[in-house]
Amino acid sequence: MPSSDDAFRPTAERVWEIVRQIPRGCVATYGEIGEEADCNARQVGWALRRAGAGRRLPWHRVVAAQGRIALPEAAGLEQRLRLEQEGVPFRGRRVWLDQCRRDRA
DNA sequence: CCCCTGACGTAAC
DNA sequence: GGTTACGCCAGGG
């Protein structure tokens, strides 16, 4: 049988793996993760929502394009607090990507 | 099978 | 810089 990883690895697992590797104090965007995981940005959000808490992923380090918080107010506030706790700089409602972007050269 | 919704992104206004 | 529109793909009714 084709024990190919991809066959048994839904896009979600690839996304989780990538998110897991985001260093503390840094962030990545859905779009970027999607490019690395080879899937649409929406699927990244879908995968994260599906992950839940048991997966122990730094979900709060994933933000929308332009550093915007994509989650609704309640969860969005929690995400922001967590990020600030890690020293992630904010500029108004957005994360300062140039300062904390994971892939920032 | 059709339609709506969603943790997105980009372009246009 | 905020809002609208559309494309995108997966789930749920």
PDB file of N, CA and C in Angstrom, chain A residues 4-103:
ATOM      1  N   SER A   4       2.513   6.625   1.376  1.00  0.00           N
ATOM      2  CA  SER A   4       2.975   7.996   1.164  1.00  0.00           C
ATOM      3  C   SER A   4       2.399   8.906   2.248  1.00  0.00           C
ATOM      4  N   ASP A   5       3.214   9.757   2.723  1.00  0.00           N
ATOM      5  CA  ASP A   5       2.787  10.632   3.809  1.00  0.00           C
ATOM      6  C   ASP A   5       1.585  11.478   3.408  1.00  0.00           C
ATOM      7  N   ASP A   6       1.660  12.012   2.203  1.00  0.00           N
ATOM      8  CA  ASP A   6       0.599  12.906   1.768  1.00  0.00           C
ATOM      9  C   ASP A   6      -0.749  12.222   1.741  1.00  0.00           C
ATOM     10  N   ALA A   7      -0.752  10.951   1.327  1.00  0.00           N
ATOM     11  CA  ALA A   7      -2.010  10.235   1.241  1.00  0.00           C
ATOM     12  C   ALA A   7      -2.672  10.137   2.610  1.00  0.00           C
ATOM     13  N   PHE A   8      -1.860   9.904   3.622  1.00  0.00           N
ATOM     14  CA  PHE A   8      -2.397   9.795   4.975  1.00  0.00           C
ATOM     15  C   PHE A   8      -2.267  11.086   5.745  1.00  0.00           C
ATOM     16  N   ARG A   9      -1.753  12.096   5.092  1.00  0.00           N
ATOM     17  CA  ARG A   9      -1.602  13.361   5.773  1.00  0.00           C
ATOM     18  C   ARG A   9      -2.456  14.419   5.116  1.00  0.00           C
ATOM     19  N   PRO A  10      -3.589  14.621   5.653  1.00  0.00           N
ATOM     20  CA  PRO A  10      -4.459  15.678   5.136  1.00  0.00           C
ATOM     21  C   PRO A  10      -3.722  17.006   5.246  1.00  0.00           C
ATOM     22  N   THR A  11      -4.186  17.910   4.521  1.00  0.00           N
ATOM     23  CA  THR A  11      -3.572  19.232   4.555  1.00  0.00           C
ATOM     24  C   THR A  11      -3.467  19.759   5.974  1.00  0.00           C
ATOM     25  N   ALA A  12      -4.448  19.419   6.764  1.00  0.00           N
ATOM     26  CA  ALA A  12      -4.489  19.909   8.141  1.00  0.00           C
ATOM     27  C   ALA A  12      -3.220  19.573   8.910  1.00  0.00           C
ATOM     28  N   GLU A  13      -2.739  18.348   8.765  1.00  0.00           N
ATOM     29  CA  GLU A  13      -1.548  17.966   9.529  1.00  0.00           C
ATOM     30  C   GLU A  13      -0.329  18.748   9.103  1.00  0.00           C
ATOM     31  N   ARG A  14      -0.233  19.013   7.832  1.00  0.00           N
ATOM     32  CA  ARG A  14       0.909  19.816   7.361  1.00  0.00           C
ATOM     33  C   ARG A  14       0.833  21.211   7.943  1.00  0.00           C
ATOM     34  N   VAL A  15      -0.384  21.728   7.982  1.00  0.00           N
ATOM     35  CA  VAL A  15      -0.575  23.068   8.544  1.00  0.00           C
ATOM     36  C   VAL A  15      -0.161  23.070  10.011  1.00  0.00           C
ATOM     37  N   TRP A  16      -0.629  22.079  10.749  1.00  0.00           N
ATOM     38  CA  TRP A  16      -0.305  21.999  12.172  1.00  0.00           C
ATOM     39  C   TRP A  16       1.200  21.950  12.371  1.00  0.00           C
ATOM     40  N   GLU A  17       1.850  21.167  11.567  1.00  0.00           N
ATOM     41  CA  GLU A  17       3.307  21.022  11.698  1.00  0.00           C
ATOM     42  C   GLU A  17       4.003  22.364  11.511  1.00  0.00           C
ATOM     43  N   ILE A  18       3.563  23.090  10.508  1.00  0.00           N
ATOM     44  CA  ILE A  18       4.178  24.385  10.234  1.00  0.00           C
ATOM     45  C   ILE A  18       3.915  25.374  11.362  1.00  0.00           C
ATOM     46  N   VAL A  19       2.685  25.400  11.814  1.00  0.00           N
ATOM     47  CA  VAL A  19       2.318  26.325  12.886  1.00  0.00           C
ATOM     48  C   VAL A  19       3.109  26.001  14.149  1.00  0.00           C
ATOM     49  N   ARG A  20       3.283  24.717  14.368  1.00  0.00           N
ATOM     50  CA  ARG A  20       4.014  24.267  15.553  1.00  0.00           C
ATOM     51  C   ARG A  20       5.432  24.835  15.573  1.00  0.00           C
ATOM     52  N   GLN A  21       5.966  25.076  14.401  1.00  0.00           N
ATOM     53  CA  GLN A  21       7.360  25.528  14.316  1.00  0.00           C
ATOM     54  C   GLN A  21       7.522  27.041  14.329  1.00  0.00           C
ATOM     55  N   ILE A  22       6.440  27.729  14.551  1.00  0.00           N
ATOM     56  CA  ILE A  22       6.567  29.189  14.633  1.00  0.00           C
ATOM     57  C   ILE A  22       7.176  29.552  15.979  1.00  0.00           C
ATOM     58  N   PRO A  23       8.332  30.208  15.971  1.00  0.00           N
ATOM     59  CA  PRO A  23       9.028  30.567  17.208  1.00  0.00           C
ATOM     60  C   PRO A  23       8.195  31.509  18.075  1.00  0.00           C
ATOM     61  N   ARG A  24       8.444  31.448  19.355  1.00  0.00           N
ATOM     62  CA  ARG A  24       7.740  32.321  20.285  1.00  0.00           C
ATOM     63  C   ARG A  24       8.123  33.761  19.975  1.00  0.00           C
ATOM     64  N   GLY A  25       7.143  34.628  20.025  1.00  0.00           N
ATOM     65  CA  GLY A  25       7.413  36.033  19.755  1.00  0.00           C
ATOM     66  C   GLY A  25       7.342  36.379  18.281  1.00  0.00           C
ATOM     67  N   CYS A  26       7.059  35.387  17.442  1.00  0.00           N
ATOM     68  CA  CYS A  26       6.943  35.632  16.005  1.00  0.00           C
ATOM     69  C   CYS A  26       5.540  35.260  15.530  1.00  0.00           C
ATOM     70  N   VAL A  27       5.212  35.681  14.328  1.00  0.00           N
ATOM     71  CA  VAL A  27       3.904  35.341  13.763  1.00  0.00           C
ATOM     72  C   VAL A  27       4.039  34.977  12.293  1.00  0.00           C
ATOM     73  N   ALA A  28       3.014  34.335  11.775  1.00  0.00           N
ATOM     74  CA  ALA A  28       2.977  33.996  10.350  1.00  0.00           C
ATOM     75  C   ALA A  28       1.555  34.246   9.870  1.00  0.00           C
ATOM     76  N   THR A  29       1.399  34.468   8.593  1.00  0.00           N
ATOM     77  CA  THR A  29       0.061  34.733   8.063  1.00  0.00           C
ATOM     78  C   THR A  29      -0.544  33.458   7.477  1.00  0.00           C
ATOM     79  N   TYR A  30      -1.856  33.443   7.380  1.00  0.00           N
ATOM     80  CA  TYR A  30      -2.558  32.297   6.811  1.00  0.00           C
ATOM     81  C   TYR A  30      -2.050  32.036   5.395  1.00  0.00           C
ATOM     82  N   GLY A  31      -1.876  33.103   4.664  1.00  0.00           N
ATOM     83  CA  GLY A  31      -1.426  32.968   3.288  1.00  0.00           C
ATOM     84  C   GLY A  31      -0.069  32.302   3.180  1.00  0.00           C
ATOM     85  N   GLU A  32       0.843  32.703   4.021  1.00  0.00           N
ATOM     86  CA  GLU A  32       2.184  32.120   3.974  1.00  0.00           C
ATOM     87  C   GLU A  32       2.160  30.656   4.354  1.00  0.00           C
ATOM     88  N   ILE A  33       1.462  30.369   5.400  1.00  0.00           N
ATOM     89  CA  ILE A  33       1.351  28.972   5.832  1.00  0.00           C
ATOM     90  C   ILE A  33       0.718  28.153   4.718  1.00  0.00           C
ATOM     91  N   GLY A  34      -0.284  28.753   4.081  1.00  0.00           N
ATOM     92  CA  GLY A  34      -0.945  28.069   2.980  1.00  0.00           C
ATOM     93  C   GLY A  34       0.025  27.759   1.856  1.00  0.00           C
ATOM     94  N   GLU A  35       0.921  28.683   1.590  1.00  0.00           N
ATOM     95  CA  GLU A  35       1.891  28.441   0.525  1.00  0.00           C
ATOM     96  C   GLU A  35       2.822  27.296   0.892  1.00  0.00           C
ATOM     97  N   GLU A  36       3.250  27.270   2.124  1.00  0.00           N
ATOM     98  CA  GLU A  36       4.155  26.203   2.568  1.00  0.00           C
ATOM     99  C   GLU A  36       3.435  24.869   2.646  1.00  0.00           C
ATOM    100  N   ALA A  37       2.186  24.912   3.054  1.00  0.00           N
ATOM    101  CA  ALA A  37       1.423  23.665   3.187  1.00  0.00           C
ATOM    102  C   ALA A  37       0.744  23.313   1.869  1.00  0.00           C
ATOM    103  N   ASP A  38       0.919  24.173   0.890  1.00  0.00           N
ATOM    104  CA  ASP A  38       0.320  23.942  -0.422  1.00  0.00           C
ATOM    105  C   ASP A  38      -1.195  23.821  -0.345  1.00  0.00           C
ATOM    106  N   CYS A  39      -1.829  24.829   0.189  1.00  0.00           N
ATOM    107  CA  CYS A  39      -3.281  24.852   0.255  1.00  0.00           C
ATOM    108  C   CYS A  39      -3.756  26.283   0.351  1.00  0.00           C
ATOM    109  N   ASN A  40      -5.052  26.448   0.211  1.00  0.00           N
ATOM    110  CA  ASN A  40      -5.626  27.780   0.272  1.00  0.00           C
ATOM    111  C   ASN A  40      -5.592  28.336   1.688  1.00  0.00           C
ATOM    112  N   ALA A  41      -5.535  29.636   1.789  1.00  0.00           N
ATOM    113  CA  ALA A  41      -5.487  30.284   3.106  1.00  0.00           C
ATOM    114  C   ALA A  41      -6.700  29.895   3.948  1.00  0.00           C
ATOM    115  N   ARG A  42      -7.822  29.733   3.297  1.00  0.00           N
ATOM    116  CA  ARG A  42      -9.032  29.368   4.032  1.00  0.00           C
ATOM    117  C   ARG A  42      -8.901  27.995   4.681  1.00  0.00           C
ATOM    118  N   GLN A  43      -8.214  27.113   4.012  1.00  0.00           N
ATOM    119  CA  GLN A  43      -8.023  25.773   4.562  1.00  0.00           C
ATOM    120  C   GLN A  43      -7.113  25.827   5.785  1.00  0.00           C
ATOM    121  N   VAL A  44      -6.253  26.800   5.815  1.00  0.00           N
ATOM    122  CA  VAL A  44      -5.388  26.955   6.990  1.00  0.00           C
ATOM    123  C   VAL A  44      -6.256  27.284   8.195  1.00  0.00           C
ATOM    124  N   GLY A  45      -7.153  28.235   7.997  1.00  0.00           N
ATOM    125  CA  GLY A  45      -8.054  28.603   9.085  1.00  0.00           C
ATOM    126  C   GLY A  45      -8.928  27.426   9.468  1.00  0.00           C
ATOM    127  N   TRP A  46      -9.365  26.692   8.477  1.00  0.00           N
ATOM    128  CA  TRP A  46     -10.199  25.516   8.722  1.00  0.00           C
ATOM    129  C   TRP A  46      -9.428  24.494   9.554  1.00  0.00           C
ATOM    130  N   ALA A  47      -8.178  24.291   9.198  1.00  0.00           N
ATOM    131  CA  ALA A  47      -7.332  23.315   9.905  1.00  0.00           C
ATOM    132  C   ALA A  47      -7.086  23.742  11.346  1.00  0.00           C
ATOM    133  N   LEU A  48      -6.840  25.002  11.533  1.00  0.00           N
ATOM    134  CA  LEU A  48      -6.580  25.489  12.890  1.00  0.00           C
ATOM    135  C   LEU A  48      -7.816  25.358  13.763  1.00  0.00           C
ATOM    136  N   ARG A  49      -8.961  25.680  13.172  1.00  0.00           N
ATOM    137  CA  ARG A  49     -10.203  25.584  13.947  1.00  0.00           C
ATOM    138  C   ARG A  49     -10.415  24.136  14.352  1.00  0.00           C
ATOM    139  N   ARG A  50     -10.067  23.242  13.444  1.00  0.00           N
ATOM    140  CA  ARG A  50     -10.266  21.828  13.687  1.00  0.00           C
ATOM    141  C   ARG A  50      -9.281  21.277  14.714  1.00  0.00           C
ATOM    142  N   ALA A  51      -8.124  21.897  14.796  1.00  0.00           N
ATOM    143  CA  ALA A  51      -7.079  21.429  15.710  1.00  0.00           C
ATOM    144  C   ALA A  51      -7.544  21.469  17.160  1.00  0.00           C
ATOM    145  N   GLY A  52      -8.171  22.545  17.558  1.00  0.00           N
ATOM    146  CA  GLY A  52      -8.627  22.639  18.936  1.00  0.00           C
ATOM    147  C   GLY A  52      -7.464  22.842  19.890  1.00  0.00           C
ATOM    148  N   ALA A  53      -7.695  22.572  21.162  1.00  0.00           N
ATOM    149  CA  ALA A  53      -6.668  22.821  22.175  1.00  0.00           C
ATOM    150  C   ALA A  53      -5.778  21.613  22.401  1.00  0.00           C
ATOM    151  N   GLY A  54      -6.307  20.442  22.127  1.00  0.00           N
ATOM    152  CA  GLY A  54      -5.546  19.214  22.370  1.00  0.00           C
ATOM    153  C   GLY A  54      -4.284  19.130  21.546  1.00  0.00           C
ATOM    154  N   ARG A  55      -4.284  19.874  20.462  1.00  0.00           N
ATOM    155  CA  ARG A  55      -3.122  19.823  19.558  1.00  0.00           C
ATOM    156  C   ARG A  55      -1.968  20.673  20.095  1.00  0.00           C
ATOM    157  N   ARG A  56      -2.245  21.493  21.071  1.00  0.00           N
ATOM    158  CA  ARG A  56      -1.228  22.366  21.678  1.00  0.00           C
ATOM    159  C   ARG A  56      -0.446  23.159  20.638  1.00  0.00           C
ATOM    160  N   LEU A  57      -1.151  23.789  19.771  1.00  0.00           N
ATOM    161  CA  LEU A  57      -0.496  24.607  18.749  1.00  0.00           C
ATOM    162  C   LEU A  57      -0.510  26.074  19.145  1.00  0.00           C
ATOM    163  N   PRO A  58       0.529  26.782  18.773  1.00  0.00           N
ATOM    164  CA  PRO A  58       0.562  28.235  19.019  1.00  0.00           C
ATOM    165  C   PRO A  58      -0.337  28.958  18.027  1.00  0.00           C
ATOM    166  N   TRP A  59      -1.588  28.626  18.023  1.00  0.00           N
ATOM    167  CA  TRP A  59      -2.557  29.185  17.079  1.00  0.00           C
ATOM    168  C   TRP A  59      -2.580  30.705  17.103  1.00  0.00           C
ATOM    169  N   HIS A  60      -2.264  31.272  18.237  1.00  0.00           N
ATOM    170  CA  HIS A  60      -2.315  32.737  18.356  1.00  0.00           C
ATOM    171  C   HIS A  60      -1.241  33.417  17.525  1.00  0.00           C
ATOM    172  N   ARG A  61      -0.261  32.630  17.049  1.00  0.00           N
ATOM    173  CA  ARG A  61       0.799  33.231  16.243  1.00  0.00           C
ATOM    174  C   ARG A  61       0.440  33.283  14.775  1.00  0.00           C
ATOM    175  N   VAL A  62      -0.760  32.926  14.463  1.00  0.00           N
ATOM    176  CA  VAL A  62      -1.219  32.977  13.073  1.00  0.00           C
ATOM    177  C   VAL A  62      -2.203  34.133  12.900  1.00  0.00           C
ATOM    178  N   VAL A  63      -1.833  35.051  12.038  1.00  0.00           N
ATOM    179  CA  VAL A  63      -2.688  36.216  11.807  1.00  0.00           C
ATOM    180  C   VAL A  63      -3.013  36.350  10.330  1.00  0.00           C
ATOM    181  N   ALA A  64      -3.984  37.176  10.029  1.00  0.00           N
ATOM    182  CA  ALA A  64      -4.385  37.377   8.637  1.00  0.00           C
ATOM    183  C   ALA A  64      -3.402  38.323   7.954  1.00  0.00           C
ATOM    184  N   ALA A  65      -3.599  38.520   6.666  1.00  0.00           N
ATOM    185  CA  ALA A  65      -2.710  39.387   5.909  1.00  0.00           C
ATOM    186  C   ALA A  65      -2.703  40.779   6.537  1.00  0.00           C
ATOM    187  N   GLN A  66      -1.594  41.468   6.400  1.00  0.00           N
ATOM    188  CA  GLN A  66      -1.444  42.813   6.952  1.00  0.00           C
ATOM    189  C   GLN A  66      -1.431  42.789   8.476  1.00  0.00           C
ATOM    190  N   GLY A  67      -1.247  41.618   9.066  1.00  0.00           N
ATOM    191  CA  GLY A  67      -1.169  41.533  10.523  1.00  0.00           C
ATOM    192  C   GLY A  67      -2.496  41.681  11.220  1.00  0.00           C
ATOM    193  N   ARG A  68      -3.568  41.554  10.475  1.00  0.00           N
ATOM    194  CA  ARG A  68      -4.882  41.717  11.090  1.00  0.00           C
ATOM    195  C   ARG A  68      -5.274  40.478  11.872  1.00  0.00           C
ATOM    196  N   ILE A  69      -6.017  40.671  12.950  1.00  0.00           N
ATOM    197  CA  ILE A  69      -6.530  39.540  13.720  1.00  0.00           C
ATOM    198  C   ILE A  69      -7.815  39.083  13.053  1.00  0.00           C
ATOM    199  N   ALA A  70      -7.831  37.815  12.663  1.00  0.00           N
ATOM    200  CA  ALA A  70      -8.980  37.297  11.916  1.00  0.00           C
ATOM    201  C   ALA A  70     -10.080  36.765  12.813  1.00  0.00           C
ATOM    202  N   LEU A  71      -9.774  36.449  14.037  1.00  0.00           N
ATOM    203  CA  LEU A  71     -10.787  35.872  14.916  1.00  0.00           C
ATOM    204  C   LEU A  71     -11.788  36.915  15.375  1.00  0.00           C
ATOM    205  N   PRO A  72     -12.985  36.453  15.736  1.00  0.00           N
ATOM    206  CA  PRO A  72     -14.023  37.333  16.257  1.00  0.00           C
ATOM    207  C   PRO A  72     -13.527  37.998  17.545  1.00  0.00           C
ATOM    208  N   GLU A  73     -14.207  39.006  17.969  1.00  0.00           N
ATOM    209  CA  GLU A  73     -13.790  39.815  19.108  1.00  0.00           C
ATOM    210  C   GLU A  73     -13.307  39.046  20.323  1.00  0.00           C
ATOM    211  N   ALA A  74     -14.123  38.133  20.813  1.00  0.00           N
ATOM    212  CA  ALA A  74     -13.759  37.412  22.028  1.00  0.00           C
ATOM    213  C   ALA A  74     -12.430  36.690  21.869  1.00  0.00           C
ATOM    214  N   ALA A  75     -12.377  35.773  20.943  1.00  0.00           N
ATOM    215  CA  ALA A  75     -11.151  35.012  20.712  1.00  0.00           C
ATOM    216  C   ALA A  75     -10.042  35.921  20.215  1.00  0.00           C
ATOM    217  N   GLY A  76     -10.423  36.917  19.460  1.00  0.00           N
ATOM    218  CA  GLY A  76      -9.426  37.850  18.927  1.00  0.00           C
ATOM    219  C   GLY A  76      -8.727  38.589  20.044  1.00  0.00           C
ATOM    220  N   LEU A  77      -9.478  38.925  21.055  1.00  0.00           N
ATOM    221  CA  LEU A  77      -8.885  39.631  22.197  1.00  0.00           C
ATOM    222  C   LEU A  77      -7.896  38.726  22.900  1.00  0.00           C
ATOM    223  N   GLU A  78      -8.270  37.481  23.075  1.00  0.00           N
ATOM    224  CA  GLU A  78      -7.375  36.525  23.729  1.00  0.00           C
ATOM    225  C   GLU A  78      -6.100  36.377  22.918  1.00  0.00           C
ATOM    226  N   GLN A  79      -6.257  36.282  21.616  1.00  0.00           N
ATOM    227  CA  GLN A  79      -5.086  36.136  20.755  1.00  0.00           C
ATOM    228  C   GLN A  79      -4.165  37.334  20.930  1.00  0.00           C
ATOM    229  N   ARG A  80      -4.756  38.483  20.939  1.00  0.00           N
ATOM    230  CA  ARG A  80      -3.946  39.694  21.071  1.00  0.00           C
ATOM    231  C   ARG A  80      -3.192  39.721  22.404  1.00  0.00           C
ATOM    232  N   LEU A  81      -3.878  39.344  23.454  1.00  0.00           N
ATOM    233  CA  LEU A  81      -3.238  39.332  24.765  1.00  0.00           C
ATOM    234  C   LEU A  81      -2.075  38.361  24.782  1.00  0.00           C
ATOM    235  N   ARG A  82      -2.302  37.191  24.202  1.00  0.00           N
ATOM    236  CA  ARG A  82      -1.235  36.186  24.167  1.00  0.00           C
ATOM    237  C   ARG A  82      -0.039  36.700  23.398  1.00  0.00           C
ATOM    238  N   LEU A  83      -0.294  37.343  22.282  1.00  0.00           N
ATOM    239  CA  LEU A  83       0.795  37.853  21.454  1.00  0.00           C
ATOM    240  C   LEU A  83       1.559  38.938  22.197  1.00  0.00           C
ATOM    241  N   GLU A  84       0.837  39.819  22.835  1.00  0.00           N
ATOM    242  CA  GLU A  84       1.503  40.897  23.567  1.00  0.00           C
ATOM    243  C   GLU A  84       2.337  40.312  24.693  1.00  0.00           C
ATOM    244  N   GLN A  85       1.835  39.211  25.242  1.00  0.00           N
ATOM    245  CA  GLN A  85       2.560  38.550  26.317  1.00  0.00           C
ATOM    246  C   GLN A  85       3.914  38.054  25.826  1.00  0.00           C
ATOM    247  N   GLU A  86       3.959  37.697  24.561  1.00  0.00           N
ATOM    248  CA  GLU A  86       5.211  37.203  23.975  1.00  0.00           C
ATOM    249  C   GLU A  86       6.069  38.332  23.442  1.00  0.00           C
ATOM    250  N   GLY A  87       5.580  39.526  23.593  1.00  0.00           N
ATOM    251  CA  GLY A  87       6.374  40.656  23.146  1.00  0.00           C
ATOM    252  C   GLY A  87       6.164  41.020  21.688  1.00  0.00           C
ATOM    253  N   VAL A  88       5.086  40.529  21.109  1.00  0.00           N
ATOM    254  CA  VAL A  88       4.792  40.865  19.721  1.00  0.00           C
ATOM    255  C   VAL A  88       4.230  42.284  19.668  1.00  0.00           C
ATOM    256  N   PRO A  89       4.896  43.139  18.917  1.00  0.00           N
ATOM    257  CA  PRO A  89       4.471  44.542  18.826  1.00  0.00           C
ATOM    258  C   PRO A  89       3.215  44.740  17.998  1.00  0.00           C
ATOM    259  N   PHE A  90       2.375  45.646  18.448  1.00  0.00           N
ATOM    260  CA  PHE A  90       1.146  45.960  17.724  1.00  0.00           C
ATOM    261  C   PHE A  90       1.171  47.394  17.231  1.00  0.00           C
ATOM    262  N   ARG A  91       0.423  47.600  16.163  1.00  0.00           N
ATOM    263  CA  ARG A  91       0.287  48.965  15.651  1.00  0.00           C
ATOM    264  C   ARG A  91      -1.186  49.149  15.448  1.00  0.00           C
ATOM    265  N   GLY A  92      -1.837  49.711  16.439  1.00  0.00           N
ATOM    266  CA  GLY A  92      -3.285  49.819  16.363  1.00  0.00           C
ATOM    267  C   GLY A  92      -3.893  48.441  16.539  1.00  0.00           C
ATOM    268  N   ARG A  93      -4.731  48.005  15.600  1.00  0.00           N
ATOM    269  CA  ARG A  93      -5.332  46.686  15.741  1.00  0.00           C
ATOM    270  C   ARG A  93      -4.486  45.634  15.070  1.00  0.00           C
ATOM    271  N   ARG A  94      -3.421  46.026  14.425  1.00  0.00           N
ATOM    272  CA  ARG A  94      -2.649  45.036  13.674  1.00  0.00           C
ATOM    273  C   ARG A  94      -1.314  44.710  14.293  1.00  0.00           C
ATOM    274  N   VAL A  95      -0.830  43.522  13.960  1.00  0.00           N
ATOM    275  CA  VAL A  95       0.487  43.102  14.416  1.00  0.00           C
ATOM    276  C   VAL A  95       1.508  43.744  13.490  1.00  0.00           C
ATOM    277  N   TRP A  96       2.619  44.131  14.064  1.00  0.00           N
ATOM    278  CA  TRP A  96       3.660  44.768  13.274  1.00  0.00           C
ATOM    279  C   TRP A  96       4.490  43.692  12.592  1.00  0.00           C
ATOM    280  N   LEU A  97       4.045  43.274  11.436  1.00  0.00           N
ATOM    281  CA  LEU A  97       4.697  42.167  10.735  1.00  0.00           C
ATOM    282  C   LEU A  97       6.179  42.392  10.486  1.00  0.00           C
ATOM    283  N   ASP A  98       6.549  43.600  10.135  1.00  0.00           N
ATOM    284  CA  ASP A  98       7.966  43.861   9.847  1.00  0.00           C
ATOM    285  C   ASP A  98       8.849  43.587  11.056  1.00  0.00           C
ATOM    286  N   GLN A  99       8.241  43.589  12.231  1.00  0.00           N
ATOM    287  CA  GLN A  99       9.019  43.402  13.442  1.00  0.00           C
ATOM    288  C   GLN A  99       9.024  41.954  13.926  1.00  0.00           C
ATOM    289  N   CYS A 100       7.975  41.229  13.642  1.00  0.00           N
ATOM    290  CA  CYS A 100       7.882  39.895  14.235  1.00  0.00           C
ATOM    291  C   CYS A 100       7.520  38.801  13.248  1.00  0.00           C
ATOM    292  N   ARG A 101       7.559  39.084  11.979  1.00  0.00           N
ATOM    293  CA  ARG A 101       7.228  38.079  10.976  1.00  0.00           C
ATOM    294  C   ARG A 101       8.175  36.894  11.071  1.00  0.00           C
ATOM    295  N   ARG A 102       7.616  35.697  11.010  1.00  0.00           N
ATOM    296  CA  ARG A 102       8.447  34.494  11.154  1.00  0.00           C
ATOM    297  C   ARG A 102       9.484  34.386  10.038  1.00  0.00           C
ATOM    298  N   ASP A 103       9.033  34.643   8.822  1.00  0.00           N
ATOM    299  CA  ASP A 103       9.927  34.487   7.678  1.00  0.00           C
ATOM    300  C   ASP A 103      10.682  35.764   7.339  1.00  0.00           C
TER     301      ASP A 103
END
